[in-house]
């Protein structure tokens, strides 16, 4: 995890309209610098990018990128997009698993809109046997995200889960709440710049919390996803599972498209389940900037690609 200052810098840059325009022009060309992390702008491009992954024994979740929608109409448009994506995934015969963000579905408009829009997505998704993961956004959204999930759960939806971030001080309570419900949790360190009042600021504490929460999930969770590229977190998970004689199918690892492909392949070879989170869509810039903020080497990678494009 990169230090908090760099994380903040990339979050500020992510809001720059000029950078966004420049990136849109260059990033998603064939061999453009963003293609390493984003599977394409259309569902067709994404589906052709994921075809080789399934052949390598990797599981998938597709994420149609979008967030911070502020109008009812834009949220409704995202729901229509998801209906088309569900049909395209079914037609392509790839794994039926999607991830989405509630601010894309109108959480900033109001909670009821987000619940209604989730229901509109879950109806066809349930019919076709999909699992739908609600990504976790920054800390002001955590309460509302859990509320939406619980409302859907009360309405009988069971193939929906969410994400918990180990950087947040509140997370042990949230994990207990979700384990009590029986909902699936994806554990991550947290991608957002968070204030001291609610989040650990140093890597050692975020990592220690990750290990604690991983153990809690392996002991009491429902098919938890341990989502990290950090070899120390992965080793801790493998060791704990072995110590408790937990079978490999009790949990899975998850990693991002284009990140640590070597480690993804090694874990599959060792017999662990590995799911790759595959983002696509025209609204890729904020997601892309969060990935740059996590690792300075990614900035070098982008700059090299830009230089190569000019040559
Ligand atoms: C499947 C999945 C879903 C996620 N969903 C959410 C979510 O819903 N909400 C949320 O807040 N966050 C989400 N995240 C992001 C997560 O919170 C972290 O920001 C991200 O995973 C980096 O943390 P890390 O655990 O890999 O460890 P770090 O300590 O950040 O990194 C450990 C090592 O992993 C490698 N690495 C990490 N990131 C990168 C990168 N971008 N490029 C190249 N190498 C890298 C490097 O070798 C690094 O040294 C998700 C992550 C994954 C894998």
Coordinates of C-alpha atoms and ligand atoms in Angstrom, one line a residue:
X1 CA 0.0 0.0 0.0
X2 CA 1.4 3.3 -1.0
X3 CA 1.7 6.1 1.6
X4 CA -1.2 8.3 2.3
X5 CA 0.2 11.4 0.5
X6 CA 0.6 9.7 -2.8
X7 CA -2.8 8.2 -2.5
X8 CA -4.2 11.6 -1.9
X9 CA -2.3 13.1 -4.9
X10 CA -3.8 10.5 -7.2
X11 CA -7.3 11.0 -5.9
X12 CA -6.9 14.7 -6.6
X13 CA -5.6 14.0 -10.1
X14 CA -8.5 11.7 -10.7
X15 CA -10.8 14.7 -10.5
X16 CA -8.8 16.7 -13.2
X17 CA -10.9 17.2 -16.4
X18 CA -7.8 17.9 -18.5
X19 CA -6.1 14.7 -17.5
X20 CA -9.3 12.8 -18.1
X21 CA -9.5 14.2 -21.6
X22 CA -5.9 13.4 -22.4
X23 CA -6.1 9.9 -21.0
X24 CA -9.4 9.2 -22.9
X25 CA -7.6 10.2 -26.1
X26 CA -4.6 7.9 -25.6
X27 CA -5.3 5.3 -22.9
X28 CA -7.7 2.9 -24.6
X29 CA -6.2 2.8 -28.1
X30 CA -5.1 -0.7 -29.2
X31 CA -2.0 -1.2 -26.9
X32 CA -2.9 2.0 -25.1
X33 CA -1.5 2.3 -21.5
X34 CA -4.8 1.8 -19.8
X35 CA -5.4 -1.6 -21.5
X36 CA -3.2 -3.4 -19.0
X37 CA -5.8 -2.7 -16.3
X38 CA -9.0 -2.1 -18.2
X39 CA -10.4 -4.9 -20.4
X40 CA -12.1 -2.5 -22.9
X41 CA -14.7 0.1 -23.2
X42 CA -17.5 -2.2 -24.5
X43 CA -18.8 -5.5 -23.1
X44 CA -17.8 -7.2 -26.3
X45 CA -14.2 -6.0 -25.8
X46 CA -14.3 -7.1 -22.2
X47 CA -15.6 -10.6 -23.1
X48 CA -12.9 -11.1 -25.7
X49 CA -10.3 -10.0 -23.2
X50 CA -11.5 -12.5 -20.5
X51 CA -11.7 -15.5 -22.8
X52 CA -8.1 -16.5 -22.3
X53 CA -8.4 -16.1 -18.5
X54 CA -11.1 -18.8 -18.1
X55 CA -8.8 -21.1 -20.1
X56 CA -6.1 -20.6 -17.5
X57 CA -8.3 -21.8 -14.7
X58 CA -9.1 -18.3 -13.4
X59 CA -12.6 -17.3 -12.2
X60 CA -14.0 -14.0 -13.2
X61 CA -16.1 -11.1 -12.1
X62 CA -16.9 -8.3 -14.6
X63 CA -17.3 -4.8 -13.4
X64 CA -19.0 -2.2 -15.7
X65 CA -17.1 0.9 -14.5
X66 CA -19.1 3.9 -13.3
X67 CA -19.5 5.8 -10.0
X68 CA -20.7 9.1 -8.5
X69 CA -23.9 9.3 -10.6
X70 CA -25.9 12.3 -9.4
X71 CA -29.2 12.0 -11.3
X72 CA -32.1 9.6 -11.3
X73 CA -31.9 9.3 -15.1
X74 CA -28.2 8.5 -15.2
X75 CA -28.7 5.8 -12.6
X76 CA -31.6 4.4 -14.6
X77 CA -29.3 4.4 -17.7
X78 CA -26.7 2.3 -15.7
X79 CA -29.4 -0.2 -14.8
X80 CA -30.3 -0.6 -18.6
X81 CA -26.6 -1.0 -19.3
X82 CA -26.4 -3.8 -16.7
X83 CA -29.4 -5.6 -18.2
X84 CA -27.6 -5.7 -21.6
X85 CA -24.4 -6.8 -19.9
X86 CA -26.2 -9.7 -18.2
X87 CA -27.6 -10.8 -21.5
X88 CA -24.2 -10.5 -23.2
X89 CA -22.5 -12.6 -20.4
X90 CA -25.1 -15.3 -20.7
X91 CA -24.8 -15.4 -24.5
X92 CA -21.0 -15.6 -24.3
X93 CA -21.2 -18.5 -21.8
X94 CA -18.6 -17.0 -19.4
X95 CA -18.9 -17.2 -15.6
X96 CA -22.0 -15.4 -14.3
X97 CA -20.5 -13.0 -11.8
X98 CA -20.6 -9.2 -11.7
X99 CA -19.4 -6.4 -9.4
X100 CA -20.9 -3.0 -9.2
X101 CA -20.9 0.3 -7.2
X102 CA -24.0 1.7 -5.6
X103 CA -23.2 5.3 -6.4
X104 CA -23.5 4.2 -10.0
X105 CA -27.0 3.1 -9.2
X106 CA -28.1 6.3 -7.5
X107 CA -27.0 6.0 -3.9
X108 CA -26.2 9.7 -4.0
X109 CA -29.7 10.4 -5.2
X110 CA -31.3 8.5 -2.3
X111 CA -31.2 5.1 -0.7
X112 CA -34.5 3.9 -2.0
X113 CA -33.4 4.6 -5.6
X114 CA -30.3 2.5 -5.1
X115 CA -32.4 -0.4 -3.6
X116 CA -34.9 -0.2 -6.5
X117 CA -32.1 -0.2 -9.0
X118 CA -30.3 -3.1 -7.4
X119 CA -33.6 -5.0 -7.4
X120 CA -34.0 -4.3 -11.2
X121 CA -30.5 -5.8 -11.7
X122 CA -31.0 -8.7 -9.3
X123 CA -34.2 -9.9 -11.0
X124 CA -32.5 -10.9 -14.3
X125 CA -29.3 -11.8 -12.5
X126 CA -31.1 -14.2 -10.1
X127 CA -33.0 -15.7 -13.0
X128 CA -29.7 -16.5 -14.8
X129 CA -27.8 -17.7 -11.7
X130 CA -25.5 -14.7 -11.3
X131 CA -23.6 -13.7 -8.2
X132 CA -23.6 -9.9 -7.7
X133 CA -21.0 -8.2 -5.6
X134 CA -21.5 -4.7 -4.3
X135 CA -18.1 -3.0 -4.2
X136 CA -17.4 -0.8 -1.2
X137 CA -16.7 2.8 -1.8
X138 CA -15.3 5.5 0.6
X139 CA -16.2 5.5 4.3
X140 CA -19.2 7.8 4.1
X141 CA -21.0 5.1 2.0
X142 CA -20.3 2.1 4.2
X143 CA -23.5 2.4 6.4
X144 CA -25.7 2.9 3.4
X145 CA -24.1 0.1 1.5
X146 CA -24.7 -2.3 4.3
X147 CA -28.2 -1.0 4.7
X148 CA -28.9 -1.7 1.0
X149 CA -27.5 -5.2 1.3
X150 CA -29.6 -6.0 4.4
X151 CA -32.7 -4.7 2.7
X152 CA -32.2 -6.9 -0.3
X153 CA -31.4 -9.8 2.0
X154 CA -34.7 -9.3 3.9
X155 CA -36.4 -9.3 0.5
X156 CA -35.0 -12.8 -0.1
X157 CA -32.0 -12.1 -2.4
X158 CA -29.2 -14.4 -1.4
X159 CA -26.8 -14.3 -4.3
X160 CA -25.5 -10.8 -3.4
X161 CA -22.6 -9.9 -1.2
X162 CA -20.3 -7.0 -0.5
X163 CA -16.8 -5.8 0.5
X164 CA -15.1 -4.9 3.8
X165 CA -11.9 -2.8 4.0
X166 CA -9.3 -3.6 6.6
X167 CA -8.1 0.0 6.8
X168 CA -11.4 1.0 8.5
X169 CA -11.5 0.9 12.3
X170 CA -15.2 -0.1 12.2
X171 CA -14.7 -3.3 10.1
X172 CA -14.6 -6.0 12.8
X173 CA -18.2 -5.0 13.7
X174 CA -19.3 -5.0 10.1
X175 CA -17.7 -8.4 9.5
X176 CA -19.6 -9.8 12.5
X177 CA -22.8 -8.3 11.1
X178 CA -22.3 -9.8 7.7
X179 CA -21.2 -13.2 9.0
X180 CA -24.4 -13.2 11.1
X181 CA -26.4 -12.6 8.0
X182 CA -24.5 -15.3 6.0
X183 CA -23.6 -12.9 3.3
X184 CA -20.4 -13.3 1.3
X185 CA -17.6 -10.8 2.1
X186 CA -14.7 -9.8 -0.1
X187 CA -11.9 -8.6 2.2
X188 CA -9.6 -5.8 0.8
X189 CA -7.2 -3.3 2.4
X190 CA -9.2 -0.3 1.0
X191 CA -8.5 1.9 -2.1
X192 CA -9.7 5.3 -0.8
X193 CA -7.9 8.1 1.0
X194 CA -9.6 8.1 4.5
X195 CA -9.3 10.4 7.5
X196 CA -7.5 9.4 10.7
X197 CA -10.7 9.5 12.6
X198 CA -12.1 6.4 10.8
X199 CA -9.1 4.6 9.3
X200 CA -5.6 3.3 10.1
X201 CA -3.0 5.4 8.3
X202 CA 0.0 3.1 8.3
X203 CA 0.5 -0.1 6.3
X204 CA 1.5 -2.2 9.3
X205 CA -1.8 -1.6 11.0
X206 CA -3.9 -2.1 7.9
X207 CA -2.0 -5.4 7.3
X208 CA -2.5 -6.6 10.9
X209 CA -6.2 -5.8 10.7
X210 CA -6.4 -7.6 7.3
X211 CA -4.9 -10.8 8.9
X212 CA -7.4 -10.6 11.9
X213 CA -10.4 -10.1 9.6
X214 CA -9.2 -12.9 7.2
X215 CA -9.2 -15.3 10.2
X216 CA -12.6 -14.2 11.3
X217 CA -13.9 -14.7 7.8
X218 CA -12.3 -18.1 7.3
X219 CA -13.7 -19.3 10.7
X220 CA -17.2 -17.8 10.5
X221 CA -17.8 -16.4 7.0
X222 CA -19.6 -17.7 3.9
X223 CA -17.2 -18.4 1.1
X224 CA -15.0 -15.3 1.8
X225 CA -12.9 -13.7 -0.9
X226 CA -9.4 -12.7 0.2
X227 CA -8.7 -9.9 -2.3
X228 CA -5.1 -8.8 -2.3
X229 CA -1.8 -8.9 -4.3
X230 CA 0.3 -8.8 -1.2
X231 CA 2.3 -12.0 -0.8
X232 CA 2.4 -11.6 3.0
X233 CA -1.4 -11.5 3.2
X234 CA -1.7 -14.5 0.8
X235 CA 0.9 -16.5 2.8
X236 CA -0.9 -15.7 6.1
X237 CA -4.2 -16.9 4.5
X238 CA -2.6 -20.2 3.3
X239 CA -1.0 -20.8 6.6
X240 CA -4.1 -20.2 8.6
X241 CA -6.2 -22.4 6.3
X242 CA -3.6 -25.2 6.6
X243 CA -3.4 -24.8 10.4
X244 CA -7.2 -25.1 10.7
X245 CA -7.3 -27.9 8.0
X246 CA -9.8 -25.8 6.0
X247 CA -10.3 -27.1 2.4
X248 CA -9.3 -24.8 -0.5
X249 CA -12.9 -24.5 -1.6
X250 CA -13.9 -22.8 1.7
X251 CA -12.6 -19.5 0.3
X252 CA -11.0 -17.9 -2.8
X253 CA -8.4 -15.4 -3.6
X254 CA -9.2 -12.4 -5.8
X255 CA -7.0 -10.1 -7.7
X256 CA -7.3 -7.3 -10.2
X257 CA -7.1 -7.7 -14.0
X258 CA -3.5 -7.0 -15.1
X259 CA -2.0 -7.0 -11.6
X260 CA 0.4 -9.8 -10.5
X261 CA -0.6 -12.2 -13.2
X262 CA 2.4 -14.4 -12.2
X263 CA 0.9 -14.8 -8.7
X264 CA -2.6 -15.5 -10.1
X265 CA -1.1 -18.3 -12.2
X266 CA 1.0 -19.7 -9.3
X267 CA -2.0 -19.9 -6.9
X268 CA -4.1 -21.7 -9.5
X269 CA -1.3 -24.2 -10.0
X270 CA -1.2 -24.7 -6.2
X271 CA -4.9 -25.6 -6.3
X272 CA -6.4 -22.4 -4.9
X273 CA -9.5 -20.7 -6.4
X274 CA -8.5 -17.3 -7.9
X275 CA -11.0 -14.8 -9.2
X276 CA -9.9 -11.9 -11.4
X277 CA -11.8 -8.7 -11.2
X278 CA -12.2 -7.4 -14.7
X279 CA -13.2 -3.8 -15.1
X280 CA -14.5 -2.3 -18.4
X281 CA -16.5 0.6 -19.7
X282 CA -16.0 4.2 -20.8
X283 CA -15.8 5.6 -17.3
X284 CA -12.4 4.0 -16.5
X285 CA -10.4 7.0 -15.5
X286 CA -11.1 7.2 -11.7
X287 CA -10.5 3.4 -11.4
X288 CA -7.3 3.7 -13.4
X289 CA -6.0 6.6 -11.2
X290 CA -6.7 4.5 -8.0
X291 CA -4.5 1.7 -9.5
X292 CA -1.7 4.2 -10.3
X293 CA -2.0 5.6 -6.7
X294 CA -1.3 2.1 -5.3
X295 CA 2.0 1.6 -7.0
X296 CA 4.6 4.1 -8.3
X297 CA 5.9 1.5 -10.8
X298 CA 2.6 1.7 -12.6
X299 CA 3.2 5.4 -13.3
X300 CA 6.6 4.4 -14.9
X301 CA 4.7 1.8 -16.9
X302 CA 2.2 4.4 -18.2
X303 CA 5.0 6.9 -19.1
X304 CA 7.0 4.2 -21.0
X305 CA 3.8 3.3 -23.0
X306 CA 3.3 7.0 -23.8
X307 CA 6.9 7.4 -25.0
X308 CA 6.6 4.2 -27.1
X309 CA 3.4 5.6 -28.7
X310 CA 5.2 8.8 -29.7
X311 CA 8.1 6.8 -31.3
Ligands
LIG1 C1 -10.6 -8.2 -6.6 C2 -10.5 -6.9 -5.9 C3 -11.6 -6.1 -5.6 C4 -11.4 -4.9 -4.9 N1 -12.5 -4.2 -4.6 C5 -12.4 -3.1 -3.8 C6 -13.5 -2.4 -3.3 O1 -14.7 -2.8 -3.5 N2 -13.3 -1.3 -2.5 C7 -12.1 -0.9 -2.2 O2 -11.9 0.1 -1.5 N3 -11.0 -1.5 -2.7 C8 -11.1 -2.6 -3.5 N4 -10.0 -3.2 -4.0 C9 -8.7 -2.5 -3.9 C10 -8.0 -2.8 -2.6 O3 -8.6 -2.1 -1.5 C11 -6.5 -2.3 -2.6 O4 -6.5 -0.9 -2.9 C12 -5.7 -3.0 -3.7 O5 -6.0 -4.4 -3.8 C13 -4.2 -2.9 -3.3 O6 -3.9 -3.5 -2.1 P1 -3.2 -4.9 -1.9 O7 -4.0 -5.7 -0.9 O8 -2.9 -5.5 -3.2 O9 -1.9 -4.6 -1.1 P2 -0.7 -3.5 -1.2 O10 -0.1 -3.5 0.1 O11 -1.3 -2.2 -1.7 O12 0.2 -4.1 -2.3 C14 1.0 -5.2 -2.1 C15 1.7 -5.6 -3.4 O13 0.8 -5.9 -4.4 C16 1.2 -5.4 -5.6 N5 0.2 -4.4 -6.1 C17 -0.8 -3.8 -5.4 N6 -1.5 -3.0 -6.1 C18 -1.0 -3.0 -7.4 C19 -1.3 -2.3 -8.6 N7 -2.3 -1.5 -8.7 N8 -0.5 -2.5 -9.6 C20 0.5 -3.4 -9.5 N9 0.9 -4.1 -8.4 C21 0.1 -3.9 -7.3 C22 2.5 -4.8 -5.4 O14 3.5 -5.7 -5.7 C23 2.5 -4.4 -4.0 O15 3.8 -4.3 -3.4 C24 -10.1 -4.4 -4.6 C25 -9.0 -5.2 -4.9 C26 -9.2 -6.4 -5.5 C27 -7.9 -7.3 -5.7

